[in-house]
Amino acid sequence: MTSSTLRPASDYPPGGDAFRHRHLIGIAQLTPWEISYVLDAAEQWVDLNRSGAAKHDDRLAGLTIINAFFENSTRTLLSFEIAGKRLGADVVNMHAAQSSVKKGETLIDTAMTLNAMRADAMVIRHGSSGAVQLIADKVDCPVLNAGDGRHEHPTQALLDALTIRRRLGRVEGLTIAICGDVLHSRVARSNILALTLLGNEVRIVAPPTLTPPAIERMHVTTFTDMDEGIKDADVVMMLRLQNERMDGAYLPSAREYHALYGLTEKRLEKAKSDAIVMHPGPMNRGVEIDSNVADDPVRSTITEQVEMGVAVRMACLDILTRRKRGVVGWN
Amino acid sequence: MELKPLHITGALLIDGDTPRPGSLLVVDGRIAALDPAELPDGTETVDAKGQWLAPGIIDLGVFATDKPAFHFGGITRAALMPDNGPLDGAGLVERAAKGGKPDLWVHPLAAATKGLAGKELAEIGLMKQAGARAIATGRARIADSGVMRRVLAYAASLGLVTIIHAEDEGLTAGAVATDGEMATRLGLASAPAIAEAIAIARDLALVEETGAPVHFRQVTTARGLDLIRAAKAKGLPVLCGITPAHLLLSDTAIGDFRTFARLSPPLRSEDDRHACLAAIADGTIDILASGHDPRGPEDKRLPFAEAQPGMAGAETLLALGLGLVRDGHISPGRLFELLATTPACLLGVDAGSLAVGKEADLILVDEGTPWQVDAKKMAAWAGNTPFDGMPVQGRATMMWKGGLRIR
C-alpha cells in the first residue's frame, strides 16, 4: 500500500456529505469520490485486521446487525459477520432455508418482522433483482446489499477496487478485462459500474450466449475471443461459472468452455506481464481458471480479495451507522 | 320501468373526424335521430353544455369485470379475456356474460383451447351459442402451429374472430423485460423484441392459408407493425390493437424496479414506442384498449421478476386517448373508432357509433378538465397503474347504456 493513494480527509466534503446515502443498494447510486471515500476508510481496517491478536474496535458496540440471506452463501455471510463482530456489533444471521420464507410469507412481511426487532443495520442477499431495494424502502435502518439477483453486489466491487488499488497503486486509467458469465453476474454489473466510474477501460469477454444485451451502453467494449479480450490488460477478472449454465442451454460443455474461455498460464501471457488475476470465488478450478494461475502468489489476488472484503464491509457498516450513532457531522 | 325518449342537446357530436354541434334523440334504447326536427311526446332533455357526445367505449380485452373502473372510464361494454376460469365451457361463458348487466355488458371471449393449454380445441360452437363473441388465446399464444391452424379454421367457420397474443415462447421463456440497456442495468432476464414479430409472422402465414379473421390484441414493436401493415396491404383479414401504455411509456419506466410497469408484452424501447405512435396515426392500429388487469399487493408488491404482469387501465384509457388527440396523433373521430366502432364491429354488436338505429350506449366527455392519476384513489379494485402521478385531461361525465342513464 502506497500512502499516496490515500486522500487527505480534507479532500472530501465534511461529515455526512462525504457519503450521502442511507443504504448501500448499488454502485449505480455512488459518485467516484464516494467510492474513494469508502476505499480510504477501509485502509485502516486492513491495518487493524493484520495487527496481530486484538482485532477489535468497539465503535458499533450495542448495535444489532441482522444478516438476512435469502440465498445461500458461505463466504459473503461469513465476511459480513466477521466485519460486524470486529466492530463490536451484535450480529445475527438469518438463513432463508430455516425461515418462514419457505412457508410462503412474502418478502415484505419478512422484512417488516425483522424491522420490528429493531435492527440497527440489515445486510441482505436475495436471489431476485431489486429485492433489496424493495426491503430498504420499507425498513427504518440502513440496508446493505449483499447481492440481489443479477443486479448488484456493491461490496464485491468495492473490495475488488481496493484490491486493485493496493496491488497496482491506482484504480484509474487501467485496462480491465471481466471474463465469463457476465449475463448472470451481479459481480460483473457492480464492477462495470465502479471501474468505469473510476476512469478505467473495461472490457467484457464472454461467449455471445452469456453477454447481456446492450451491455456496450454501460461503456464497455465486448469481446468473444478471450485472447483478444485480455490482450495488454492490467487486470484479468474472472467470473464464476455456475454449473447449471454448462448443461447445453448456454454452453455446450465445461470442457469446451475451458478450451475457449478458461484462463490458462499460456493465455495469461497475452495480458501485461505484471497483470493481476482476480476471481470473486468460489472457483471452478480447471473450468474458468487453471490451478497454477489461481495459485500464483505474484499474480493471483484471490485470497487478498477475501481479506479486503472484510475491511471494506467494516468500512461500510461503520459509515452507514454513523447517523444512528450520532457521529459528529452525520445527522 | 319504461324508458322515456331522451334528447341530448347542446353537444359536440363525435360522428365524424371533428366534433360538430348537434343533438341526438334516443327512443326505445336506440339512436332514433341526429339533430331531430321534432320530438316525441314526453321526451326528456339533457343539456350537454358543449361537452362531447360519443359512443360508449367498448374495451376489447380486459381480465376482470371491474364495474366501478369501467364506469369511471366511460366503458359501456367490455370484452372479457378467457384467462380467469378459464372460460372454456358454455356454462362459464353464460355466467360471465351476465356479470355486468344491466348497466355494463360483458362480452366473454371464449378460450380457444381447453384450459387455454394450447393442445385441444375448446367447445367453440357451444360457447358461441352461450354468448361468446370471439375467441382468444389468452395471455399466451398457442405454441403448436398445428393446433393454431385448426383453431383458426374452426373459429372462422363459425364466423368468430380469433384474438391472439403474439410472443414466441421460446424467446420469452423466463423473461420479464425487453432486451436493452434498462433490463441489463437492472439485471432482469429479458427477451428480444423480435419475439413479437416472429409470432405474428407465423400466424399471418396461417391466416393467409386459412382465410381466418384474426385480431392481434397488442402489437408493440416496429417490426410487428411492419408485418401487420404488409398483411393489410395484401388484403388479409387482420386487425391489431394496443394499450396506451405501449404508446406512452418505454422500458425506462421499469427503472427502480417499478412492478406497476411490468406488463405483458413488456414495455419496449423508445424507438418501438415511436413506431407505435406512427402506426396509430397511419391507421395500422385498429383498436385502443385498456388491457385492464387489476392486481393487488399480493401480485405486485414483490421483487420485479416475481410480480405478475398487468395494469389497471380502464380508468385512464379515455384520458390517455384524449391525450393522443391533443398531441395531434389522431382526430377525435378516429379516437372513438379505435375505442368503440372497430371493437363493436369485431364483436358483431350493434353499437359503437352515433348512427341511427344503433344501441344508445353513449357518453358525455368533458375533454378538457385536468386531473391527476393517483394509484391510491382508483375506482378499480386495485390501483396498479403505470401512470401513477401523471397529470391528464378529460373524463366521462355521464353515461347511458341502451338509453338508460347509468352515471
XYZ file of C-alpha atoms in Angstrom:
738
model
C 0.000 0.000 0.000
C 1.406 3.316 -1.045
C 0.181 6.080 1.184
C -0.049 8.393 -1.840
C -3.328 6.761 -2.899
C -4.942 7.686 0.407
C -6.523 11.072 0.066
C -6.334 13.510 2.961
C -9.660 13.871 4.765
C -9.786 17.492 3.632
C -10.327 16.268 0.065
C -13.804 15.094 0.993
C -16.863 17.110 1.919
C -17.240 17.377 5.689
C -19.242 14.911 7.782
C -22.139 13.072 6.235
C -21.772 14.879 2.925
C -18.870 12.576 2.149
C -21.273 9.661 1.755
C -24.830 10.827 1.283
C -26.738 7.559 1.346
C -28.842 5.884 3.943
C -28.385 2.494 2.293
C -25.830 0.795 0.114
C -28.012 -0.702 -2.615
C -25.718 -0.460 -5.570
C -22.705 1.206 -7.118
C -25.147 2.906 -9.508
C -26.069 5.403 -6.778
C -22.488 6.329 -5.894
C -20.162 9.066 -7.109
C -16.463 8.427 -7.751
C -15.491 10.312 -4.605
C -17.927 8.310 -2.503
C -16.294 5.117 -3.741
C -12.877 6.503 -2.970
C -14.093 7.602 0.464
C -15.111 4.042 1.300
C -11.839 2.643 -0.008
C -9.849 5.108 2.090
C -11.931 4.261 5.139
C -11.263 0.573 4.573
C -7.495 1.007 4.715
C -7.459 1.426 8.493
C -9.405 -1.835 8.844
C -6.890 -3.667 6.686
C -4.226 -2.476 9.105
C -6.283 -3.454 12.150
C -7.095 -6.881 10.769
C -3.393 -7.519 10.183
C -2.316 -6.226 13.555
C -1.766 -9.452 15.451
C -4.115 -10.719 18.133
C -6.509 -7.969 19.166
C -8.660 -7.155 16.111
C -11.399 -5.393 17.973
C -12.781 -1.912 17.643
C -15.927 -1.339 19.634
C -17.485 1.557 17.796
C -20.599 -0.491 16.944
C -20.954 -1.890 20.477
C -24.612 -2.279 21.405
C -25.857 -2.160 17.810
C -27.621 -5.135 16.279
C -26.896 -6.170 12.722
C -29.095 -8.720 11.000
C -27.607 -10.641 8.114
C -30.696 -11.830 6.226
C -29.612 -14.187 3.480
C -32.447 -15.398 1.296
C -29.976 -17.131 -0.956
C -27.231 -19.481 0.126
C -23.851 -18.011 0.799
C -20.922 -19.018 2.913
C -18.208 -16.549 2.080
C -20.112 -13.297 1.918
C -22.139 -14.130 5.007
C -19.012 -15.021 6.957
C -17.273 -11.884 5.751
C -20.128 -9.635 6.894
C -20.391 -11.497 10.184
C -16.722 -11.060 10.943
C -16.845 -7.412 9.858
C -19.749 -6.690 12.220
C -18.167 -8.538 15.117
C -14.784 -6.866 14.727
C -16.583 -3.549 15.116
C -18.248 -4.799 18.281
C -21.810 -5.191 16.989
C -24.194 -7.978 17.922
C -24.537 -9.908 14.699
C -27.435 -12.241 13.980
C -27.720 -14.385 10.890
C -30.971 -15.425 9.270
C -30.852 -18.105 6.634
C -33.782 -18.387 4.276
C -33.629 -22.156 4.415
C -34.574 -22.025 8.120
C -37.004 -19.138 7.889
C -40.679 -18.596 7.303
C -39.874 -17.548 3.726
C -40.261 -21.205 2.894
C -43.700 -21.139 4.458
C -44.998 -18.644 1.931
C -44.539 -15.430 3.871
C -43.922 -12.551 1.479
C -40.610 -10.801 1.378
C -42.128 -7.562 2.628
C -43.706 -9.303 5.615
C -40.389 -10.901 6.478
C -38.704 -7.519 6.191
C -41.293 -5.888 8.444
C -40.767 -8.633 11.003
C -37.029 -8.053 11.025
C -37.657 -4.321 11.218
C -39.845 -4.759 14.272
C -36.909 -6.420 16.002
C -35.172 -3.040 15.850
C -32.078 -3.915 13.917
C -29.588 -1.084 13.524
C -28.491 -2.326 10.113
C -29.515 -5.124 7.800
C -27.358 -6.947 5.340
C -29.487 -8.634 2.723
C -28.870 -11.109 -0.036
C -31.729 -12.212 -2.264
C -31.992 -14.165 -5.489
C -34.223 -11.645 -7.213
C -33.007 -8.395 -8.783
C -34.429 -5.383 -6.970
C -35.458 -7.313 -3.851
C -33.006 -5.479 -1.589
C -34.268 -2.080 -2.757
C -37.810 -3.259 -2.050
C -36.857 -4.096 1.539
C -34.832 -0.922 2.003
C -37.899 1.143 1.100
C -39.853 -0.454 3.949
C -37.489 -0.582 6.904
C -36.147 2.058 9.266
C -32.488 1.066 9.367
C -29.650 1.180 6.842
C -29.679 -1.719 4.405
C -26.567 -3.143 2.758
C -27.000 -5.107 -0.418
C -25.023 -8.345 -0.238
C -26.194 -9.334 -3.711
C -29.610 -9.164 -5.382
C -30.251 -11.437 -8.336
C -28.176 -10.388 -11.307
C -28.413 -6.749 -10.349
C -25.696 -5.584 -7.972
C -23.184 -6.751 -5.393
C -21.680 -3.419 -4.367
C -19.344 -4.568 -1.594
C -17.730 -7.021 -4.013
C -16.996 -4.198 -6.469
C -15.606 -2.055 -3.645
C -13.333 -4.806 -2.373
C -12.168 -5.503 -5.919
C -11.374 -1.815 -6.428
C -9.463 -1.770 -3.136
C -7.519 -4.870 -4.112
C -6.576 -3.351 -7.470
C -5.603 -0.071 -5.866
C -3.350 -1.749 -3.354
C -1.755 -4.080 -5.898
C -1.250 -1.669 -8.797
C -1.066 1.589 -6.857
C -4.110 3.082 -8.547
C -7.521 2.134 -9.836
C -7.820 4.550 -12.728
C -6.506 4.551 -16.270
C -6.196 0.757 -16.236
C -7.370 -1.784 -18.768
C -9.530 -4.354 -17.036
C -10.998 -7.444 -18.699
C -14.026 -9.006 -16.992
C -14.327 -12.544 -18.305
C -17.008 -15.204 -18.158
C -20.708 -15.388 -17.369
C -21.451 -11.669 -17.427
C -25.133 -12.256 -18.244
C -25.974 -13.804 -14.878
C -23.408 -11.919 -12.813
C -24.176 -9.179 -10.303
C -20.450 -9.037 -9.576
C -19.844 -8.069 -13.196
C -22.527 -5.354 -13.183
C -21.270 -3.718 -9.996
C -17.685 -3.926 -11.178
C -18.502 -2.455 -14.583
C -20.199 0.476 -12.869
C -17.440 1.049 -10.324
C -14.472 0.596 -12.621
C -15.841 2.719 -15.472
C -16.843 5.390 -12.966
C -13.297 5.493 -11.626
C -11.936 6.020 -15.139
C -10.742 2.624 -16.322
C -11.172 0.947 -19.692
C -13.406 -2.043 -19.061
C -13.709 -4.950 -21.459
C -16.202 -7.754 -21.362
C -15.017 -11.143 -22.545
C -17.805 -13.698 -22.808
C -19.416 -16.129 -25.203
C -22.327 -14.457 -27.008
C -24.821 -16.576 -25.060
C -23.566 -15.070 -21.803
C -23.162 -11.455 -22.955
C -26.017 -9.235 -21.722
C -27.951 -7.369 -24.422
C -26.891 -3.754 -24.962
C -24.058 -4.121 -22.452
C -21.964 -1.682 -24.520
C -24.353 1.007 -23.263
C -22.593 0.577 -19.922
C -19.436 1.975 -21.538
C -17.600 -1.289 -22.071
C -16.236 -2.990 -25.167
C -17.189 -6.592 -25.771
C -15.070 -9.488 -26.944
C -15.925 -13.072 -27.717
C -12.299 -14.028 -28.254
C -10.553 -14.403 -24.926
C -7.005 -13.913 -26.289
C -8.017 -10.674 -27.923
C -10.059 -9.517 -24.931
C -7.297 -9.845 -22.363
C -4.544 -8.537 -24.641
C -2.423 -5.985 -22.749
C -4.860 -5.905 -19.855
C -3.663 -4.750 -16.425
C -6.316 -6.793 -14.658
C -7.933 -10.069 -15.691
C -11.043 -10.505 -13.607
C -12.601 -13.949 -13.888
C -16.207 -14.697 -13.001
C -17.589 -17.860 -11.554
C -19.460 -20.075 -13.992
C -22.457 -21.747 -12.392
C -22.625 -25.444 -13.138
C -26.179 -25.215 -14.455
C -25.024 -22.952 -17.305
C -22.924 -25.742 -18.755
C -25.768 -28.140 -19.497
C -26.170 -27.162 -23.136
C -28.559 -24.243 -22.811
C -25.883 -21.558 -22.694
C -22.710 -23.544 -23.272
C -22.054 -26.916 -24.852
C -19.866 -28.250 -22.037
C -17.388 -27.377 -19.319
C -14.667 -28.859 -21.479
C -15.438 -26.559 -24.383
C -15.753 -23.555 -22.092
C -12.332 -24.236 -20.665
C -10.853 -24.554 -24.146
C -12.289 -21.239 -25.308
C -12.570 -19.131 -22.156
C -10.521 -20.807 -19.431
C -7.691 -18.732 -18.005
C -4.534 -20.757 -18.539
C -0.948 -19.754 -17.961
C -0.399 -19.594 -21.689
C -3.429 -17.434 -22.278
C -2.439 -15.078 -19.492
C 0.732 -14.261 -21.456
C -1.448 -12.072 -23.696
C -2.089 -9.718 -20.801
C 0.513 -7.306 -19.479
C 3.478 -9.040 -17.880
C 2.540 -7.632 -14.463
C -1.198 -8.132 -14.873
C -3.079 -9.378 -11.833
C -5.681 -12.149 -11.849
C -8.850 -11.786 -9.816
C -11.757 -14.091 -9.013
C -14.673 -13.439 -6.641
C -14.815 -17.108 -5.643
C -15.761 -19.809 -5.263
C -13.658 -21.034 -8.177
C -14.261 -23.903 -10.535
C -10.663 -24.966 -10.909
C -9.990 -26.361 -14.337
C -13.069 -24.734 -15.803
C -12.819 -20.959 -15.842
C -9.387 -20.834 -14.243
C -6.417 -23.205 -14.054
C -4.961 -24.012 -10.649
C -1.463 -22.825 -11.471
C -2.877 -19.393 -12.365
C -5.191 -19.207 -9.365
C -2.401 -20.183 -7.010
C 0.291 -17.939 -8.499
C 1.338 -15.846 -5.482
C 2.566 -12.958 -7.608
C -0.320 -12.544 -9.993
C -3.350 -14.024 -8.275
C -5.115 -11.710 -5.807
C -7.800 -14.201 -4.859
C -7.028 -14.538 -1.151
C -6.283 -10.835 -0.893
C -9.760 -10.117 -2.255
C -11.231 -12.131 0.590
C -9.130 -10.146 3.065
C -10.160 -6.809 1.524
C -13.750 -7.987 1.695
C -13.751 -7.907 5.478
C -12.109 -4.461 5.570
C -14.489 -2.945 3.013
C -17.520 -4.357 4.828
C -16.244 -2.943 8.117
C -15.935 0.436 6.411
C -19.460 0.217 5.000
C -21.003 -0.826 8.319
C -19.140 1.953 10.095
C -20.134 4.641 7.591
C -23.790 3.638 7.304
C -24.324 3.531 11.086
C -22.748 6.908 11.787
C -26.061 8.743 11.742
C -27.521 6.252 14.166
C -24.508 6.561 16.430
C -24.638 10.331 16.366
C -21.151 10.790 14.970
C -20.402 14.499 14.733
C -21.372 15.894 11.336
C -23.536 12.864 10.463
C -27.106 13.789 11.220
C -89.809 0.931 -15.875
C -90.496 2.329 -19.303
C -87.746 4.310 -20.927
C -88.684 7.842 -21.837
C -87.359 9.192 -25.119
C -84.141 11.107 -24.475
C -82.942 14.208 -26.266
C -79.335 15.242 -25.666
C -78.847 18.810 -26.782
C -76.020 21.284 -26.875
C -73.481 18.580 -27.540
C -70.471 18.299 -29.775
C -71.270 15.075 -31.611
C -68.433 12.700 -32.412
C -69.818 11.245 -35.613
C -67.100 12.390 -37.961
C -63.479 13.387 -37.754
C -64.116 16.567 -35.798
C -66.739 17.238 -33.153
C -69.732 19.155 -34.521
C -72.520 20.938 -32.672
C -75.745 18.994 -32.693
C -78.287 16.970 -30.765
C -79.269 13.333 -30.586
C -82.583 11.599 -29.949
C -82.880 8.207 -28.271
C -86.110 6.216 -28.484
C -86.574 2.722 -27.029
C -82.907 2.439 -26.197
C -81.703 3.105 -29.701
C -80.467 6.157 -31.519
C -83.557 7.428 -33.357
C -82.257 10.595 -34.990
C -79.404 13.061 -35.148
C -80.462 16.705 -34.952
C -84.175 15.720 -34.851
C -86.637 18.227 -36.298
C -89.427 17.116 -33.962
C -89.550 15.252 -30.680
C -91.964 12.571 -29.437
C -94.233 13.431 -26.506
C -92.718 13.108 -23.080
C -89.140 13.442 -24.273
C -86.646 14.094 -21.531
C -83.958 16.620 -22.416
C -80.367 16.689 -21.205
C -78.220 19.717 -21.947
C -74.679 18.577 -22.711
C -73.381 22.117 -22.248
C -70.886 21.839 -25.060
C -69.369 18.556 -23.981
C -68.536 15.830 -26.441
C -71.232 13.215 -27.048
C -69.526 9.992 -28.084
C -70.294 6.294 -28.305
C -69.641 4.410 -25.056
C -66.227 2.774 -25.009
C -66.088 -0.923 -25.897
C -62.989 -2.169 -24.126
C -61.637 -5.125 -26.041
C -59.680 -7.490 -23.858
C -59.984 -6.979 -20.109
C -59.065 -9.505 -17.437
C -61.650 -8.666 -14.780
C -65.238 -7.462 -14.624
C -64.487 -4.337 -12.639
C -67.632 -2.248 -12.951
C -66.615 0.824 -10.925
C -63.470 1.216 -13.008
C -65.350 0.748 -16.283
C -67.999 3.264 -15.303
C -65.398 5.783 -14.247
C -63.727 5.307 -17.615
C -66.803 5.663 -19.807
C -66.762 1.993 -20.756
C -70.203 0.573 -21.541
C -69.101 -2.803 -22.839
C -66.078 -4.917 -22.007
C -64.826 -7.979 -23.823
C -63.569 -10.296 -21.110
C -60.424 -12.333 -21.738
C -60.857 -16.050 -21.020
C -57.915 -16.408 -18.628
C -59.752 -16.396 -15.327
C -61.577 -19.646 -15.107
C -60.570 -20.204 -17.859
C -63.679 -19.579 -19.930
C -63.585 -22.814 -21.872
C -67.167 -24.072 -21.474
C -70.635 -22.837 -22.379
C -71.794 -22.564 -18.762
C -68.854 -20.420 -17.761
C -69.333 -18.175 -20.764
C -73.005 -17.736 -20.000
C -72.295 -16.801 -16.409
C -69.553 -14.339 -17.401
C -71.894 -12.698 -19.910
C -74.346 -11.943 -17.098
C -71.596 -10.485 -14.937
C -72.332 -6.825 -15.599
C -75.973 -6.475 -16.600
C -77.914 -4.280 -16.803
C -75.536 -1.319 -16.688
C -72.455 -2.936 -18.173
C -72.354 -5.503 -20.902
C -69.696 -8.122 -20.668
C -68.865 -9.936 -23.862
C -66.923 -13.049 -22.956
C -64.121 -14.110 -25.245
C -64.098 -17.893 -25.373
C -60.930 -19.835 -24.682
C -59.593 -21.145 -27.982
C -58.341 -24.357 -26.415
C -59.406 -26.444 -23.421
C -57.987 -24.959 -20.263
C -56.141 -22.484 -22.515
C -53.487 -25.178 -22.613
C -52.950 -24.821 -26.339
C -53.479 -28.510 -27.010
C -57.133 -29.352 -27.783
C -59.928 -27.299 -29.344
C -62.405 -25.952 -26.834
C -66.164 -26.207 -27.489
C -66.135 -23.030 -29.502
C -69.505 -23.617 -31.171
C -71.333 -24.236 -27.910
C -69.663 -21.218 -26.335
C -70.789 -19.107 -29.263
C -74.355 -20.212 -28.608
C -73.838 -19.250 -24.949
C -72.840 -15.722 -25.918
C -69.161 -15.731 -26.825
C -68.474 -13.027 -29.395
C -64.958 -14.069 -30.356
C -62.295 -16.488 -29.176
C -58.920 -15.729 -27.659
C -55.644 -17.486 -26.985
C -55.375 -15.791 -23.578
C -52.237 -14.351 -22.064
C -50.008 -16.549 -24.199
C -50.108 -17.740 -27.758
C -50.820 -21.260 -28.956
C -47.323 -22.625 -29.337
C -48.231 -25.584 -31.509
C -48.663 -24.369 -35.084
C -50.813 -27.370 -35.956
C -53.257 -26.614 -33.151
C -53.281 -22.927 -34.098
C -54.091 -23.738 -37.704
C -57.060 -25.885 -36.690
C -58.291 -23.282 -34.193
C -58.251 -20.546 -36.841
C -60.067 -22.590 -39.452
C -62.642 -23.845 -36.967
C -63.394 -20.419 -35.465
C -63.635 -18.877 -38.926
C -66.246 -21.438 -39.946
C -68.345 -20.204 -37.013
C -67.842 -16.581 -38.028
C -65.686 -15.775 -34.993
C -62.527 -13.704 -34.933
C -59.534 -15.227 -33.125
C -57.852 -12.804 -30.743
C -54.166 -13.536 -30.474
C -51.376 -12.806 -28.027
C -48.209 -12.633 -30.098
C -44.993 -13.618 -28.348
C -42.698 -16.502 -29.207
C -42.499 -18.578 -26.029
C -39.038 -19.931 -26.822
C -37.566 -16.454 -26.834
C -39.589 -15.094 -23.934
C -39.156 -18.028 -21.534
C -38.268 -16.609 -18.126
C -38.060 -13.050 -19.433
C -39.663 -10.138 -17.595
C -38.463 -7.260 -19.788
C -37.358 -6.397 -23.305
C -33.679 -6.703 -24.193
C -31.970 -3.374 -23.785
C -29.893 -1.140 -21.594
C -32.543 -0.883 -18.890
C -33.029 -4.634 -18.454
C -29.276 -5.163 -18.465
C -28.603 -2.456 -15.901
C -31.331 -3.785 -13.631
C -30.152 -7.353 -14.060
C -33.539 -8.568 -15.269
C -33.973 -11.537 -17.572
C -35.089 -10.161 -20.912
C -36.171 -11.263 -24.366
C -35.544 -9.674 -27.751
C -38.370 -7.568 -29.154
C -38.461 -9.769 -32.258
C -40.274 -12.403 -30.166
C -43.385 -10.487 -31.199
C -42.656 -10.273 -34.929
C -41.771 -13.964 -35.085
C -45.114 -14.898 -33.543
C -47.015 -12.514 -35.814
C -45.264 -13.838 -38.909
C -46.303 -17.404 -38.174
C -49.911 -16.512 -37.568
C -50.110 -14.288 -40.646
C -48.957 -17.239 -42.729
C -51.753 -19.301 -41.191
C -54.250 -16.516 -41.866
C -53.160 -16.369 -45.463
C -53.709 -20.090 -45.785
C -56.980 -20.430 -43.870
C -58.529 -17.058 -44.624
C -59.497 -16.848 -40.945
C -60.009 -13.373 -39.454
C -57.693 -12.505 -36.567
C -57.014 -9.671 -34.167
C -53.584 -9.262 -32.602
C -54.621 -7.783 -29.275
C -51.372 -5.918 -28.691
C -48.758 -5.153 -31.313
C -45.984 -3.157 -29.720
C -42.894 -3.266 -31.932
C -41.844 -1.632 -35.186
C -41.206 -4.985 -36.836
C -44.522 -6.405 -35.704
C -46.348 -3.371 -37.057
C -44.496 -3.610 -40.373
C -45.783 -7.168 -40.765
C -49.349 -6.081 -39.997
C -49.078 -3.223 -42.463
C -47.891 -5.563 -45.194
C -50.625 -8.091 -44.403
C -53.301 -5.412 -44.630
C -51.883 -4.235 -47.960
C -52.303 -7.807 -49.178
C -55.927 -7.706 -48.081
C -55.676 -10.258 -45.259
C -58.459 -10.125 -42.622
C -56.215 -8.751 -39.891
C -56.806 -6.239 -37.109
C -54.439 -5.191 -34.379
C -54.643 -3.287 -31.136
C -52.577 -1.659 -28.432
C -52.947 -0.132 -24.968
C -51.954 3.406 -24.025
C -49.002 2.027 -22.052
C -47.028 0.992 -25.122
C -47.807 4.313 -26.804
C -46.765 6.482 -23.886
C -44.154 4.528 -21.942
C -40.921 2.797 -22.858
C -38.769 0.418 -20.866
C -37.219 3.286 -18.925
C -40.441 3.141 -16.865
C -39.284 -0.097 -15.215
C -36.306 1.701 -13.675
C -36.324 1.403 -9.888
C -37.989 -1.984 -10.409
C -41.478 -0.486 -10.634
C -43.695 -3.541 -10.768
C -46.700 -1.469 -11.913
C -44.774 -1.118 -15.176
C -44.329 -4.861 -15.508
C -46.619 -5.639 -18.434
C -47.212 -8.382 -20.948
C -45.826 -7.866 -23.521
C -43.133 -5.936 -21.652
C -42.545 -2.244 -22.319
C -40.358 -1.719 -25.364
C -37.603 0.621 -26.494
C -38.205 4.278 -27.226
C -37.822 3.534 -30.963
C -40.580 0.949 -30.834
C -42.786 3.341 -28.895
C -42.423 5.931 -31.657
C -43.242 3.260 -34.243
C -46.457 2.545 -32.315
C -47.405 6.227 -32.326
C -46.776 6.346 -36.083
C -48.895 3.226 -36.563
C -51.838 4.622 -34.649
C -51.615 7.784 -36.735
C -51.392 5.995 -40.098
C -54.258 3.597 -39.393
C -52.250 0.391 -38.959
C -53.540 0.051 -35.413
C -57.289 -0.529 -35.312
C -58.189 -0.784 -31.647
C -57.168 1.016 -28.469
C -57.984 -0.911 -25.292
C -57.186 -0.734 -21.613
C -55.871 -4.257 -21.043
C -57.495 -3.787 -17.617
C -55.889 -6.266 -15.246
C -56.185 -5.095 -11.640
C -53.587 -6.675 -9.368
C -53.347 -6.274 -5.631
C -50.202 -6.049 -3.495
C -50.010 -9.850 -3.299
C -49.226 -9.812 -7.034
C -47.348 -6.526 -7.283
C -45.535 -5.758 -4.027
C -42.837 -8.249 -4.862
C -39.409 -8.244 -6.448
C -39.884 -7.315 -10.110
C -39.335 -10.763 -11.591
C -41.704 -12.363 -9.088
C -44.508 -9.838 -9.600
C -47.338 -10.594 -12.011
C -47.595 -8.570 -15.214
C -50.619 -6.379 -15.847
C -52.047 -2.918 -15.243
C -55.297 -1.376 -14.111
C -56.071 0.601 -17.250
C -59.820 1.144 -17.504
C -59.932 4.487 -15.735
C -57.105 6.060 -17.661
C -57.980 4.765 -21.143
C -60.179 7.684 -22.183
C -57.983 10.422 -20.743
C -54.826 8.967 -22.299
C -56.658 8.545 -25.611
C -57.683 12.200 -25.454
C -54.027 12.961 -24.895
C -53.250 11.340 -28.253
C -55.803 13.682 -29.829
C -54.356 16.705 -28.095
C -50.845 15.765 -29.177
C -52.031 15.640 -32.777
C -51.574 11.903 -33.388
C -55.239 11.214 -34.160
C -58.522 13.075 -34.665
C -61.381 12.891 -32.140
C -63.408 10.836 -34.602
C -60.566 8.370 -35.066
C -60.152 8.035 -31.318
C -63.695 6.729 -30.980
C -63.239 4.435 -33.967
C -60.339 2.929 -32.031
C -62.255 2.842 -28.744
C -65.756 1.857 -29.907
C -66.578 1.489 -33.591
C -63.975 -1.092 -34.569
C -64.338 -3.155 -31.373
C -68.121 -3.240 -31.974
C -67.530 -4.437 -35.497
C -65.145 -7.175 -34.338
C -67.590 -8.385 -31.700
C -70.580 -8.050 -34.024
C -72.554 -5.851 -31.642
C -74.934 -3.174 -32.838
C -73.297 -0.249 -31.067
C -70.104 1.747 -31.105
C -71.088 4.742 -33.212
C -73.529 7.642 -33.280
C -75.617 6.277 -36.139
C -79.371 5.947 -36.383
C -80.504 2.501 -35.283
C -77.523 1.726 -33.091
C -77.979 0.937 -29.414
C -77.814 4.100 -27.377
C -74.598 3.385 -25.472
C -73.447 6.938 -25.016
C -71.030 9.002 -23.004
C -70.625 12.690 -22.416
C -66.977 13.640 -22.346
C -65.593 16.706 -20.680
C -62.424 16.649 -22.733
C -60.553 19.482 -21.098
C -60.759 19.091 -17.329
C -57.389 18.258 -15.814
C -56.960 15.604 -13.159
C -54.125 13.543 -11.803
C -53.849 9.772 -11.876
C -53.469 8.528 -8.314
C -52.835 4.832 -7.722
C -54.168 5.192 -4.181
C -57.533 6.628 -5.220
C -58.665 4.439 -8.072
C -62.185 3.189 -8.666
C -60.683 -0.114 -9.819
C -60.297 -2.772 -7.168
C -56.530 -2.413 -7.439
C -54.513 0.673 -8.309
C -51.697 -0.870 -10.313
C -51.374 1.860 -12.900
C -48.038 2.612 -14.542
C -49.290 6.194 -14.936
C -49.401 6.964 -11.218
C -48.964 10.672 -10.630
C -49.394 11.637 -14.282
C -51.445 14.759 -14.983
C -54.100 14.026 -17.616
C -57.121 15.781 -19.105
C -60.661 14.667 -19.798
C -63.161 12.268 -18.322
C -66.607 10.826 -18.890
C -69.250 12.840 -17.014
C -72.443 10.980 -17.979
C -73.172 7.546 -19.363
C -76.131 5.792 -20.911
C -76.355 2.068 -21.584
C -79.123 1.263 -24.084
C -80.649 4.646 -23.416
C -80.674 4.113 -19.647
C -78.730 6.648 -17.615
C -76.186 4.816 -15.509
C -73.988 7.687 -14.435
